[in-house]
Structures are given as structure tokens and as C-alpha cells.
Short mmCIF file of C-alpha atoms and ligand atoms in Angstrom, two decimals:
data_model
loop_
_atom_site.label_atom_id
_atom_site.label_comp_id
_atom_site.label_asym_id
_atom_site.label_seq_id
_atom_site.Cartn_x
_atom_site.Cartn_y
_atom_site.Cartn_z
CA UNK A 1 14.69 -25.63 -8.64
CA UNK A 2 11.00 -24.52 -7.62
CA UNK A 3 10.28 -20.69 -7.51
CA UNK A 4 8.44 -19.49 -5.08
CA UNK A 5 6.45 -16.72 -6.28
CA UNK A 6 4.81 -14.39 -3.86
CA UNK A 7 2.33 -11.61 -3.98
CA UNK A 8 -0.24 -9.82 -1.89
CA UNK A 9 -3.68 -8.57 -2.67
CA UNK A 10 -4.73 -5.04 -0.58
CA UNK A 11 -7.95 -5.70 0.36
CA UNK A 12 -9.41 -2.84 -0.40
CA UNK A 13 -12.21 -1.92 -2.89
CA UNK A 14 -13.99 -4.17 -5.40
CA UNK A 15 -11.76 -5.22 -8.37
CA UNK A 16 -12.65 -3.52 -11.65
CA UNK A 17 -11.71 -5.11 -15.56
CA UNK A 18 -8.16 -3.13 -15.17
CA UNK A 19 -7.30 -4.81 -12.10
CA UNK A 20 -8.58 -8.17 -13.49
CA UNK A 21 -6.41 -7.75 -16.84
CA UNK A 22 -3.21 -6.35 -15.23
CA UNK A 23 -3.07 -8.49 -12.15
CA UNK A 24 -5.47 -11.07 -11.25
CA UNK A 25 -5.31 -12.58 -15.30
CA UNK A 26 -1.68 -12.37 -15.18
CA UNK A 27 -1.09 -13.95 -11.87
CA UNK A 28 -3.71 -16.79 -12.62
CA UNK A 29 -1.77 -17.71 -15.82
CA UNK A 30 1.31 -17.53 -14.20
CA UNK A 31 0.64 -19.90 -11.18
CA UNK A 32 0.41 -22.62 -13.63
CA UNK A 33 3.47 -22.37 -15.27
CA UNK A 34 5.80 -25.54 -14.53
CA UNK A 35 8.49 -25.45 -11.70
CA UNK A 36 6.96 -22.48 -9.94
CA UNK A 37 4.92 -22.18 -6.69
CA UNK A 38 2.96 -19.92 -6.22
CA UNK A 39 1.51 -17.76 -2.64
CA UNK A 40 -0.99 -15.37 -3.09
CA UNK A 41 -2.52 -13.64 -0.41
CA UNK A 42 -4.85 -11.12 0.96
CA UNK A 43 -2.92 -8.61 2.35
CA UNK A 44 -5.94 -7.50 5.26
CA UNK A 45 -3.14 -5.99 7.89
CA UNK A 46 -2.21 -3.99 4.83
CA UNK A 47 -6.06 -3.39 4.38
CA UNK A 48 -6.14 -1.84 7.93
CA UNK A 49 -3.81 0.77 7.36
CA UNK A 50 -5.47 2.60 4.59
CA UNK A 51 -9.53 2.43 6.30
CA UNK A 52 -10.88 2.51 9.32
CA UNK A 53 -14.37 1.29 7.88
CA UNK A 54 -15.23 -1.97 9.65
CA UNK A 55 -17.61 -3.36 7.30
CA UNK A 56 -15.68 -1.92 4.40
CA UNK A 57 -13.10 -4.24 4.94
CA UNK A 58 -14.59 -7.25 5.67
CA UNK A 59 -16.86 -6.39 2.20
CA UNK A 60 -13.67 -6.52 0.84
CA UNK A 61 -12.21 -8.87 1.69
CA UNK A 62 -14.62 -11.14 0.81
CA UNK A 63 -15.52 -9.57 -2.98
CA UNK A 64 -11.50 -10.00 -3.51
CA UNK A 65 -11.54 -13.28 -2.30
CA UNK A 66 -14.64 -14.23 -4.55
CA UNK A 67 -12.94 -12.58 -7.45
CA UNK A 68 -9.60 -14.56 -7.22
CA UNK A 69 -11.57 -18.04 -7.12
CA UNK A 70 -14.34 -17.16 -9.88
CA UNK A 71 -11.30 -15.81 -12.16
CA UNK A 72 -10.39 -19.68 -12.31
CA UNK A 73 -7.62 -19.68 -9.32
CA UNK A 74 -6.57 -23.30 -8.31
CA UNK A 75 -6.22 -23.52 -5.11
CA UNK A 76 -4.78 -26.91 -4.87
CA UNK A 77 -1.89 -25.32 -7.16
CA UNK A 78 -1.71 -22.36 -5.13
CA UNK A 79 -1.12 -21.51 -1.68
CA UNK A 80 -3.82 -18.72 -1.26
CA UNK A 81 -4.38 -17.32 2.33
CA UNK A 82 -5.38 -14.37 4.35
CA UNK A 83 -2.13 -12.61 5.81
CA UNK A 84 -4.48 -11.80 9.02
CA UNK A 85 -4.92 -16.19 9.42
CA UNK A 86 -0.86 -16.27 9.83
CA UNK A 87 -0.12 -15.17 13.33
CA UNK A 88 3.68 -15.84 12.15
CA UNK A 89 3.84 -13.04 10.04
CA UNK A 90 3.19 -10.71 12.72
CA UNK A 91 5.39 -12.54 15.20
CA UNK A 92 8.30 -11.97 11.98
CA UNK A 93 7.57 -8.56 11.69
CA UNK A 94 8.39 -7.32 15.11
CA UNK A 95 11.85 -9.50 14.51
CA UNK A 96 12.07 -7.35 11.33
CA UNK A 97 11.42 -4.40 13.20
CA UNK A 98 14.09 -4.63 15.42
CA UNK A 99 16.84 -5.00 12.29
CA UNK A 100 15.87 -2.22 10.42
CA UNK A 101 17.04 1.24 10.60
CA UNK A 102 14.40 4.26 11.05
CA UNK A 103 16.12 6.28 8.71
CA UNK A 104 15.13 3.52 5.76
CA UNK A 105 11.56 4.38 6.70
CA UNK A 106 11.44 7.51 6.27
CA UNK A 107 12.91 7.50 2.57
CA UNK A 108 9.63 5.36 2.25
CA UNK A 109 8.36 6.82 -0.96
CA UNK A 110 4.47 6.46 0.39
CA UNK A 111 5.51 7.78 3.91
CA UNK A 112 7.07 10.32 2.32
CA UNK A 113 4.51 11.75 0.03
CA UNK A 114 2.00 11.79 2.86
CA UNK A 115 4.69 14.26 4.60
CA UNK A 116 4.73 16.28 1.59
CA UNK A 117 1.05 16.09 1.19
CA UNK A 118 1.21 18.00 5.10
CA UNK A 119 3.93 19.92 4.40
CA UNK A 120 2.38 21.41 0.78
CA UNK A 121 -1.05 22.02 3.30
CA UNK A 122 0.93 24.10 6.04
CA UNK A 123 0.24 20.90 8.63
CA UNK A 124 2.15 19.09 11.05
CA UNK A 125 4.76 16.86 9.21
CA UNK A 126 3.27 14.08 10.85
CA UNK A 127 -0.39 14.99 10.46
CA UNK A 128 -2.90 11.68 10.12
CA UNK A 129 0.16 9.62 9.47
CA UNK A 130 -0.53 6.54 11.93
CA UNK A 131 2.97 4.01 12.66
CA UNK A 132 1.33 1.70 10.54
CA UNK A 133 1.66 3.60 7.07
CA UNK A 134 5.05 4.19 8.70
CA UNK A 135 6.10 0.41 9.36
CA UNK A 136 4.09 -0.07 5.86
CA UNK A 137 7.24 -1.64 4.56
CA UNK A 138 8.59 -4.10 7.15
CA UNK A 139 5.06 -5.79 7.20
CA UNK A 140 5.32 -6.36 3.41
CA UNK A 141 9.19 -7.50 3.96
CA UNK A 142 7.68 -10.12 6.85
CA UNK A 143 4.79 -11.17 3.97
CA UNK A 144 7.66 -11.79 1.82
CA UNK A 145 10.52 -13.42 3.82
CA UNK A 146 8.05 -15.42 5.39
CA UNK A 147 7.60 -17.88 2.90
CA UNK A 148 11.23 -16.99 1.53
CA UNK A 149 9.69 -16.18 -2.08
CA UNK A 150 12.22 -16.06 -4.77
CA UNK A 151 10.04 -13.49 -7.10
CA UNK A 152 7.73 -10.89 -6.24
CA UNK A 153 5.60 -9.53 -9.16
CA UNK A 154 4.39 -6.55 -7.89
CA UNK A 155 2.96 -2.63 -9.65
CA UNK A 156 6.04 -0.04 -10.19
CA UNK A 157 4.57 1.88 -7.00
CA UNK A 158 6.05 -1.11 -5.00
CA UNK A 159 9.58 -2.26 -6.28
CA UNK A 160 11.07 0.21 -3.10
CA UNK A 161 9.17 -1.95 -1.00
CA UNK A 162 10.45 -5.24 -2.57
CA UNK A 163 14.43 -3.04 -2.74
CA UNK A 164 13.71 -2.65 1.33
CA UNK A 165 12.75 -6.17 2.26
CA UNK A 166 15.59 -7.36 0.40
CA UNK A 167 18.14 -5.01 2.89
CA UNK A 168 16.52 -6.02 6.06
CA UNK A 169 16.81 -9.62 4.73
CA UNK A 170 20.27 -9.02 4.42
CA UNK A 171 20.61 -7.19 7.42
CA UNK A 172 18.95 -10.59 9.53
CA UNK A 173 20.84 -13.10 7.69
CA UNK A 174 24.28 -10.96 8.43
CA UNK A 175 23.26 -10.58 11.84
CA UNK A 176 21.87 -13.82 12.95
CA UNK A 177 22.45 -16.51 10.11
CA UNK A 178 25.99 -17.13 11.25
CA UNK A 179 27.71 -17.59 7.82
CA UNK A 180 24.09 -19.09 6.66
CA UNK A 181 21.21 -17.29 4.40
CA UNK A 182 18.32 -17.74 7.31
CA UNK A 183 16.13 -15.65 4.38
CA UNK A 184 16.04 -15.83 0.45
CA UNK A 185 16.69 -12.35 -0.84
CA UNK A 186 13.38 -11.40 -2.90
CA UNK A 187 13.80 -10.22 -6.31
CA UNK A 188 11.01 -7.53 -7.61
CA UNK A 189 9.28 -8.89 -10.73
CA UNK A 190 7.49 -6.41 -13.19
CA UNK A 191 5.18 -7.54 -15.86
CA UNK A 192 6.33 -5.75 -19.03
CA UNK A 193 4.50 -7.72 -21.27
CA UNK A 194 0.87 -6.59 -19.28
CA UNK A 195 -0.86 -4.40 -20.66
CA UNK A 196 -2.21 -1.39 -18.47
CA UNK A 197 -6.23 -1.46 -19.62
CA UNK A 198 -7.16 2.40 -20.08
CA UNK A 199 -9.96 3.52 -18.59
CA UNK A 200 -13.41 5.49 -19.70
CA UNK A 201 -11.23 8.28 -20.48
CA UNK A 202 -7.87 6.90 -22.15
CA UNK A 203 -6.12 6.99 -18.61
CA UNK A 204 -4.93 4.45 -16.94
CA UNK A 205 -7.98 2.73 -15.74
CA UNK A 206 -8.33 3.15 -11.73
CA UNK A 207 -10.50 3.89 -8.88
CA UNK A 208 -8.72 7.50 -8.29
CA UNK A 209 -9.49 8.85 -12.01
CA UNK A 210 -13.04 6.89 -11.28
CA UNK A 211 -13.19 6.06 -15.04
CA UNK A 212 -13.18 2.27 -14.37
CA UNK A 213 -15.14 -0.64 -15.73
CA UNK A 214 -16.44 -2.69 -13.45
CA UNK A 215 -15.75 -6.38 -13.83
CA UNK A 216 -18.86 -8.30 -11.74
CA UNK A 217 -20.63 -5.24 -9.97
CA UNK A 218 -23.94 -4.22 -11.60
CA UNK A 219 -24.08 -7.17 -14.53
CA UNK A 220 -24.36 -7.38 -17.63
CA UNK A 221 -25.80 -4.30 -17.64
CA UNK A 222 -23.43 -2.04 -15.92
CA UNK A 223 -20.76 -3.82 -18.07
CA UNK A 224 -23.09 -2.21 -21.21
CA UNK A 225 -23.37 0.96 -19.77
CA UNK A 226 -20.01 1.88 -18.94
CA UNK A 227 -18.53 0.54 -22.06
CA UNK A 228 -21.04 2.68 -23.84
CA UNK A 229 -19.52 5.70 -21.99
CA UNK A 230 -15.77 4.90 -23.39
CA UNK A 231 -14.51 8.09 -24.94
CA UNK A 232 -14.46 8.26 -29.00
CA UNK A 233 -13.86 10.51 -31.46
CA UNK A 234 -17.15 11.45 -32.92
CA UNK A 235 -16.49 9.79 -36.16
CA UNK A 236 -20.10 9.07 -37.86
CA UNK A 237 -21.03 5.74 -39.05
CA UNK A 238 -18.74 5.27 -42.38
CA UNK A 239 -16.02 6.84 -41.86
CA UNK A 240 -12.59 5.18 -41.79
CA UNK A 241 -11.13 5.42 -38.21
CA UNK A 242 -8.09 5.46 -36.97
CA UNK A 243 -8.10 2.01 -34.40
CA UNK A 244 -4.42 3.38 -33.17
CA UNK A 245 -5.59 6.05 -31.66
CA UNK A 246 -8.77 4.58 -30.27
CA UNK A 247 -8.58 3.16 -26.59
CA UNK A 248 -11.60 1.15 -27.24
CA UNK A 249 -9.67 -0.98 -29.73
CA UNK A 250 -7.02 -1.22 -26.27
CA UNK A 251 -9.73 -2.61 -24.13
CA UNK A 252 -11.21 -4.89 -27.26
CA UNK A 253 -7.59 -6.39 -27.47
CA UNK A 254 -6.83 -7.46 -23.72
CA UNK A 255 -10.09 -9.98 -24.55
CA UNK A 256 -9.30 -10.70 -28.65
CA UNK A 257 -7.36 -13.35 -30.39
CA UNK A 258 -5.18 -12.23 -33.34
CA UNK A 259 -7.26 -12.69 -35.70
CA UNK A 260 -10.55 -11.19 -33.68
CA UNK A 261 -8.25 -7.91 -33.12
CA UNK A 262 -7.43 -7.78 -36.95
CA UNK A 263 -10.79 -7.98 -38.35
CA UNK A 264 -11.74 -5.46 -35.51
CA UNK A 265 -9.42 -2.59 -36.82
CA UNK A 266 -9.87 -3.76 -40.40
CA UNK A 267 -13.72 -3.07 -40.04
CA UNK A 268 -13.25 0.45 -38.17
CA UNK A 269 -10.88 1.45 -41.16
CA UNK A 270 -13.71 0.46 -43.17
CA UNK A 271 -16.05 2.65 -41.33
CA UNK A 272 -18.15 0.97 -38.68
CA UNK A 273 -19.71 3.20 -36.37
CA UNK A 274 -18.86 3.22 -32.83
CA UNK A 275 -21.85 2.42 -31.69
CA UNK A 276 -21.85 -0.82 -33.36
CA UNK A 277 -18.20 -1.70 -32.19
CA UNK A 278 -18.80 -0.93 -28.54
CA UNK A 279 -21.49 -3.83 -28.83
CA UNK A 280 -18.69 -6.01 -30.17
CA UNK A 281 -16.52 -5.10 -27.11
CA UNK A 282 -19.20 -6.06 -24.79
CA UNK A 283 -19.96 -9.22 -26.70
CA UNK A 284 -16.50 -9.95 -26.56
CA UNK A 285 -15.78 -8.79 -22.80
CA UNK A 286 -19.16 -10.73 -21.45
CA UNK A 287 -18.16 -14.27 -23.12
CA UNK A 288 -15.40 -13.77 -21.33
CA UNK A 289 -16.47 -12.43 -17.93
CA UNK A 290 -20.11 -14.40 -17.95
CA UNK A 291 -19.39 -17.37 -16.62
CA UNK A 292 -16.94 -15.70 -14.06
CA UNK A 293 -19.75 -13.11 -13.20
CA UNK A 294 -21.69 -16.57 -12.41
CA UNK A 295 -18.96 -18.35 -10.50
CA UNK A 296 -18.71 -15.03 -8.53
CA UNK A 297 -22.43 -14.80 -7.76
CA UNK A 298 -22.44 -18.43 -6.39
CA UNK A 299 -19.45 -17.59 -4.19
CA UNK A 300 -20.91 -14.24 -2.23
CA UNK A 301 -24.04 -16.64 -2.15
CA UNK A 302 -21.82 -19.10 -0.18
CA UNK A 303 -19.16 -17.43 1.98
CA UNK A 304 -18.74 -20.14 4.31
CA UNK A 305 -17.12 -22.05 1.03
CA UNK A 306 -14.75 -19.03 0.70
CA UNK A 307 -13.94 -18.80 4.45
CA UNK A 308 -13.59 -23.33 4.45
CA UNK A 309 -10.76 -22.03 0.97
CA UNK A 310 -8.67 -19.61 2.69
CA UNK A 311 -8.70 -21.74 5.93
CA UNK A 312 -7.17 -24.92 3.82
CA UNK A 313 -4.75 -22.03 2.35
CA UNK A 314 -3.86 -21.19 6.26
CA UNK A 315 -2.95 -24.42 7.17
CA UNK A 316 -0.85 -25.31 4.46
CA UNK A 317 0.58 -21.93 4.61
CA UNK A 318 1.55 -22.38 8.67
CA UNK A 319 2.89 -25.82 8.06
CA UNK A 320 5.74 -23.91 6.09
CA UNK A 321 5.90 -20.70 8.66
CA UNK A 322 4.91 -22.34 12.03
CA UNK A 323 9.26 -24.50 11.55
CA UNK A 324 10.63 -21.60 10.14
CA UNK A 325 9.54 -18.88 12.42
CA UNK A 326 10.36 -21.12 15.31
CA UNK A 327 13.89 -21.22 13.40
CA UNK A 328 14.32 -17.89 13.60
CA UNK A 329 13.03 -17.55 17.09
CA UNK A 330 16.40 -19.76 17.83
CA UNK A 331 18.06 -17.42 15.71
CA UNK A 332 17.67 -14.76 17.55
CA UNK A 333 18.06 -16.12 20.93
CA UNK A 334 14.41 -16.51 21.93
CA UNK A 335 15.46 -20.39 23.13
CA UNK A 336 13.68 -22.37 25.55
CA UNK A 337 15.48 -22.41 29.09
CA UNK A 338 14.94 -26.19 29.19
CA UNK A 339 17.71 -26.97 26.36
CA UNK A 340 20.42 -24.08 28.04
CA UNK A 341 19.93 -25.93 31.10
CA UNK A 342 20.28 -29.33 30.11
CA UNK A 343 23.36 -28.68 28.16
CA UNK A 344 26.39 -29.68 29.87
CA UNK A 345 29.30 -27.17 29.86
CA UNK A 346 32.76 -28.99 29.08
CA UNK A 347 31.12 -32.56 28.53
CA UNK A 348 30.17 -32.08 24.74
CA UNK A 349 29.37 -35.85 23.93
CA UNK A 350 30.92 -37.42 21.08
CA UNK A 351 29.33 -37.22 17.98
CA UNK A 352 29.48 -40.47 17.37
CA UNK A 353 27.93 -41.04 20.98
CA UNK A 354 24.70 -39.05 20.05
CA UNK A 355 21.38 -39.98 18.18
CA UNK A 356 20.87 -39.36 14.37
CA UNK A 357 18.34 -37.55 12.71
CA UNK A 358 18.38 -39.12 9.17
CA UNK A 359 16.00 -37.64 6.19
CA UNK A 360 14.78 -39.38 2.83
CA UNK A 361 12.07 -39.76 0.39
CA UNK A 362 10.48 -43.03 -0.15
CA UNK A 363 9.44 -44.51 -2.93
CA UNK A 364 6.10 -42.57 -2.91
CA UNK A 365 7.84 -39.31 -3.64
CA UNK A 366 6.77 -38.04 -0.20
CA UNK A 367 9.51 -36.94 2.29
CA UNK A 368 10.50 -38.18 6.24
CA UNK A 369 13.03 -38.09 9.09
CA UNK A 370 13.50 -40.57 11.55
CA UNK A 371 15.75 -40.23 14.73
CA UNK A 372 17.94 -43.15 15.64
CA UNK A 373 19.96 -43.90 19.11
CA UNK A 374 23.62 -43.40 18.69
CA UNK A 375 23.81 -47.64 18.36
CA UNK A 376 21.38 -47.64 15.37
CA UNK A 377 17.84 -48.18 16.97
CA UNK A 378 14.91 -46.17 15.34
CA UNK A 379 13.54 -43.97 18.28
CA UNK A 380 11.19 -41.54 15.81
CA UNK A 381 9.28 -41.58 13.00
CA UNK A 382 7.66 -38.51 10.99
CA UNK A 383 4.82 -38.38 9.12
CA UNK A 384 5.09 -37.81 4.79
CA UNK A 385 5.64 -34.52 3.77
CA UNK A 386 5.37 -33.28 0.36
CA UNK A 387 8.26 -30.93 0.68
CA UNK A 388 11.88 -32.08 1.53
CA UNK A 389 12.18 -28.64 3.26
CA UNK A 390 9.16 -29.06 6.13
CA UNK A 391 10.85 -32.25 6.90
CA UNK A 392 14.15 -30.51 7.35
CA UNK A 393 12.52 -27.39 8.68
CA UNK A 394 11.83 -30.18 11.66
CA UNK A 395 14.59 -31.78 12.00
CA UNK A 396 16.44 -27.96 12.86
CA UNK A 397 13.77 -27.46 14.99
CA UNK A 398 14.63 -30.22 16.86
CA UNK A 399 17.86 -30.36 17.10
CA UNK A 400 17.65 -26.82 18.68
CA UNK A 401 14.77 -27.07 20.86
CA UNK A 402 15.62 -30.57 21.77
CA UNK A 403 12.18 -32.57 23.49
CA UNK A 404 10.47 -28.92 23.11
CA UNK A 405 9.70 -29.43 19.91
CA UNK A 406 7.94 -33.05 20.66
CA UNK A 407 4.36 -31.10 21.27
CA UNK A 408 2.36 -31.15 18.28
CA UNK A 409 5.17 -32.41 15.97
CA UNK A 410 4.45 -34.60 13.08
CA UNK A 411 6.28 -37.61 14.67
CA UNK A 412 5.44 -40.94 16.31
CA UNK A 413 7.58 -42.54 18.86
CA UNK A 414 8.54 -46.50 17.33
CA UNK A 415 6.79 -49.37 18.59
CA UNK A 416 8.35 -49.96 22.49
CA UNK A 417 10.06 -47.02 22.98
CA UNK A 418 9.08 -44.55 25.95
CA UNK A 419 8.90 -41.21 25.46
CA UNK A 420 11.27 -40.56 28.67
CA UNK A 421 14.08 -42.25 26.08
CA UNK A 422 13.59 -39.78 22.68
CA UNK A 423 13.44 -36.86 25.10
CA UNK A 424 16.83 -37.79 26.28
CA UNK A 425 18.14 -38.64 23.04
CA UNK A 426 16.97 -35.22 21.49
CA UNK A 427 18.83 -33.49 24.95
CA UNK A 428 21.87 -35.34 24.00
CA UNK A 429 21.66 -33.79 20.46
CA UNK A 430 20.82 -30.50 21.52
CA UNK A 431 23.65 -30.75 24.26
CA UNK A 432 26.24 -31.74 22.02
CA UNK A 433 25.61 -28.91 19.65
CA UNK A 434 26.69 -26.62 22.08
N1 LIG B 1 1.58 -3.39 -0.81
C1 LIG B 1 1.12 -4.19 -1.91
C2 LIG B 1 0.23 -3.33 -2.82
O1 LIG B 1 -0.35 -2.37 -2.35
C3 LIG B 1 0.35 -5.39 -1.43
C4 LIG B 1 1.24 -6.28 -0.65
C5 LIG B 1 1.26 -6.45 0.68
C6 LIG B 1 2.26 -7.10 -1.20
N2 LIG B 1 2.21 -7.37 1.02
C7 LIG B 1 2.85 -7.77 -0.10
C8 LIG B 1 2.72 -7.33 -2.50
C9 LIG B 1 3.91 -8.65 -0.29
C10 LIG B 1 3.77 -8.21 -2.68
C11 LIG B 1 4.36 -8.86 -1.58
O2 LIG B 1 0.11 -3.65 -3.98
#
């Protein structure tokens, strides 16, 4: 079975080399593995909570955005979307809300170091802490359930997060699925096999220590300039060197083949200076980043091209939320009147007295419903969808909203039938559900 693999970007800051070796590289390579699909996102609600900088954001945004395409992300593989262009997710996330228990959110690790942050300064608990760093977690659960991702490669700093949207997903599907899992439970994926790229100063490389490399900013030249300011020992020219203990070698390796990274350490045992091999790093680093650096350049020329990308990634991102949320609008109880009313208490029709919604997949691979009257006559036709699970996504909605569901629907009425007819076929189905 396909695995849907979901994760979201925070928009926030410009993406050094660490960021582009531990996540964006890995994630790219991933994505086109067989049998998995893959969501990635720009998590700009997220963005919201943690700066109040309009221009910052929307910088953001679009450098991240940039740096995801010119890093070789295919976006006809890929679903890749703003969260912010998915009016669903919000609309899920007040559903979530309403399942999950206050006292879950405040063992929120992030929530809860900002209290101890206050507490450690002799403030109010509660100081600066807004109800959207509170709620952090049931946004990230609605990101996730969403699209019902099976795998969710995330940092270490998150797995809570991924451990909570699991419970409330539990908590909905026991409370509303009737016997049937409305959401996939999320597992937390952690990349053990990527490497964390050390920074200028052997720690982990990040914006907080600010020892980072950056990975387009500043060109060629910045690239030079900061790798010239990686710490070494002060080894002259000539003297072995230990490449173990050197986090140069570290950052050389994340952009080496085998045989590149054993001819590296071989030479340092044999005494070149460090000079000489920071060149070879940013030799190395700029083959690899160059023509990204270029890609990138094109893209923040061009931002309409981004902004035509992630609206493509929208739409084919709603076409999977739009059925589902209105699912689990049902689910809930948020009906429309028109199919209580119609339904008629006591006179459940026959099922064999009702119209048929049958689904298949042609010979072209694609996927369809059709609706036919109880006595075999095809009232409805969809459209191809790629998926099996949009058309069925439909077909529930229909049978549960009845003619509701009509407006906007991927569906034609067949050749000589009235539309007065399919509406009171799909009331007949709805009605004898009841
Ligand atoms: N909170 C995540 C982070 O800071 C980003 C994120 C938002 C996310 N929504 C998500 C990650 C959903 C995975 C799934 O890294």
C-alpha cells in the first residue's frame, strides 16, 4: 500500500547548509522512493506563532519555498503546499480542538519551557505566552490528520507533537468514527541515518549558536568565508592530523563519495595544511550547491512561478481535504437540514428499492463512480480520478449529504436525465440510511 508521508516546513528564517543536509536533502531523496507519497508543506500558521514581523514572514516564506524547488523538489511527485492555502486545516483544527483535553496541553514540552522560562525570571506563568504557542500542537495534529499521513519524519524536538496528534486521533475516531478509523494514526519517523552537519564551532550547526553556513545567501563568497572560519586545531602545514577529530572532515563528508572522503583523511594524515583543505571543502560544497544557488536566484527573480507552484500544490491538496473534511463535518453532526428533513421516519425504503452508487477503474488506470436508479439506469457519471480514495471520498459524501453535495461535484448528469430525478434518487439514498 502507498505511504503517505507528511511533513511541515516553519517558515521562518533562511535555510542554512545544516538545514539543507539534515532535512531538505533527506526529504528530497526520500519523496522519490517507490510506493510512497509524499506532502510537504509550509507550515506559515506555524510561522505566525513564533513572529510578529510582517515582512519577515512573507521573506520567508518565499526564500523556503525557493529553497525546496532549487534543491531539485518534484512537484509533480510531491504534493507541496502552503498550510495557510488550505482553509480545511483550520476548519479541522477547531474540530480537534474540541476533542482534546487542556490538561494534554499543558504537558506541551514547548508550552512548558516557556512557563519555566517565566517562572526561572520571577514573571507571570503566563507571561508573552499567546493561545497560539498554546494550541501549537492541535494545529500540527490537524496538518497531519488532514491528509491522514501514515509517517511523519520530523527533528527529536517534535516526536511529543507527533505522540499528541496520534491521541486526539484516537480520541475523534473513538468518539465519532462509530466502530470506523475516520483518521490514520500518524507514526513519528526519525532519520537515524542523517547526519547532524556541525557548525563553525563543532556544535550542532543552527541559527541559535549563530555558527551556521549559509547555503545560497551571500554566494560563492560568503560560502568561502564562512568555511574559512570553521574551527581547527592549529596544526601547521605538514603535520599529520587527526581527520576524527576534525569537524571540517564532518562537513567535507555530508558532500563526498567514499572514495573522495578517503583520500581526504588520507591526505590530512599526510599533512596538508588546513588552509589548503578548507579550499577542497568549498570546491566540493560549491559543485554541489552552484547550480542550486542558480536555480534559487532565478526563482526569487520570478515569484509569480513560485506562487503559480504552491497554488497547483493547493488544489491538488484540497481535492483530497475539501471530501474528507466535509466527511468529518457529517461526523460530527454538522449535517445539512435538507437531508434530516427529507428523511422519512418509519418508511426506510428497501435497499433493493434505492439507487446504487457503483465505483471502478477503467482500463486507463484512472478511477469513477456512477449512480444508477434502483432498476439499473445510469443517472450519474464522475469525472477520472487518479486516486480510488477521492472517488470514494465522493461517493460518502453523497450518500450523506444527499443532492447537497451536487454543487461543484465532479459529476455529470447522463444524457436525458433531469436533475429534479438524481436529486431524488440521492434523497432516497440518504433517506434510507437512516
Ligand atoms: N512544528 C514543526 C517544526 O517546527 C513544523 C510542522 C508544522 C510540522 N506542522 C507539521 C511537522 C506537521 C510535521 C508535521 O519542525
Amino acid at each position: 500500500m502507498t505511504q503517505r508521508v507528511l511533513t511541515g516546513i516553519t517558515t521562518t528564517g533562511t535555510p542554512h547548509l545544516g538545514n539543507y543536509v539534515g532535512a531538505i536533502r533527506p526529504a528530497i531523496a526520500a519523496s522519490r522512493e517507490p510506493g510512497v507519497e509524499s506532502f510537504f508543506f509550509l507550515a506559515d500558521y506555524h510561522a505566525l506563532i513564533k513572529c510578529d514581523d510582517p515582512a519577515r514572514i512573507a521573506r520567508s516564506r518565499l526564500e523556503i519555498a525557493a529553497t525546496w524547488l532549487a534543491a531539485g523538489l518534484d512537484t509533480n511527485r510531491v504534493t507541496f503546499y502552503r498550510q495557510s492555502d488550505i482553509p480545511e486545516i483550520t476548519e479541522l483544527n477547531w474540530l480537534l480542538t474540541c476533542v482534546t483535553a487542556k490538561g494534554q496541553m499543558n504537558r506541551a514540552h514547548a508550552y512548558k519551557a516557556s512557563v519555566d522560562a517565566n517562572v526561572a525570571k520571577e514573571e507571570d506563568p503566563d507571561a508573552g505566552i499567546t493561545m497560539g504557542l498554546y494550541c501549537y500542537p492541535i494545529l500540527m495534529a490537524a496538518d497531519i490528520l488532514m491528509f491522514n499521513a501514515h509517517r511523519v519524519p520530523v527533528g527529536r524536538d517534535q516526536v511529543q507533537h507527533i505522540e499528541m496528534a496520534r491521541d486526539v486521533a484516537m480520541r475523534f475516531n473513538h468518539l465519532y468514527g462509530q466502530g470506523k478509523e475516520l483518521f490514520v494514526l500518524p507514526e513519528v519517523e526519525i532519520e537515524e541515518s542523517v547526519a547532524t552537519l556541525p557548525g563553525l564551532d563543532g556544535r550542532k550547526m543552527s541559527k541559535s549558536y549563530d555558527n551556521t553556513v549559509p547555503l545560497f545567501e551571500g554566494g560563492s563568497k560568503a560560502l568561502k568565508e564562512a568555511i574559512a572560519r570553521i574551527v581547527t586545531d592549529s596544526k601547521l602545514p605538514g603535520e599529520p592530523k587527526d581527520p576524527d577529530s576534525a569537524h571540517l572532515v564532518t562537513i567535507h563528508d555530508a558532500f563526498a563519495d567514499a572514495a573522495t572522503r578517503d583520500a581526504f583523511r588520507a591526505d590530512l594524515r599526510g599533512g596538508l595544511g588546513w588552509g589548503e583543505a578548507k579550499q577542497r571543502v568549498v570546491q566540493l560544497i560549491e559543485a554541489h550547491v552552484g547550480p542550486m544557488r542558480e536555480r534559487y536566484a532565478d526563482l526569487i527573480a520570478h515569484p509569480e512561478r513560485i506562487e503559480e507552484v504552491l497554488q497547483a500544490g493547493a488544489a491538488k491538496a484540497r481535492a483530497t481535504a475539501t471530501p474528507f473534511l466535509s466527511e468529518l463535518r457529517q461526523a460530527v453532526g454538522l449535517r445539512q437540514m435538507v437531508a434530516v428533513a427529507q428523511a422519512q421516519p418509519g418508511k426506510a425504503a428497501v435497499r433493493s428499492d434505492v439507487p446504487v452508487f457503483k465505483q471502478y477503474r477503467e482500463a486507463d488506470g484512472q478511477f469513477y463512480f456512477k449512480l444508477t436508479s434502483a432498476g439499473g439506469d445510469l443517472l450519474l457519471q464522475s469525472q477520472a480520478f487518479a486516486e480510488g480514495r477521492e472517488a470514494g471520498s465522493w461517493v460518502k459524501r453523497f450518500k450523506t449529504e444527499g443532492a447537497q453535495a451536487l454543487a461543484g461535484a465532479p459529476v455529470s448528469l447522463a444524457d436525458g436525465v433531469d436533475a429534479a430525478t438524481v436529486e431524488a434518487a440521492l434523497a432516497a439514498l440518504v433517506a434510507a440510511q437512516e
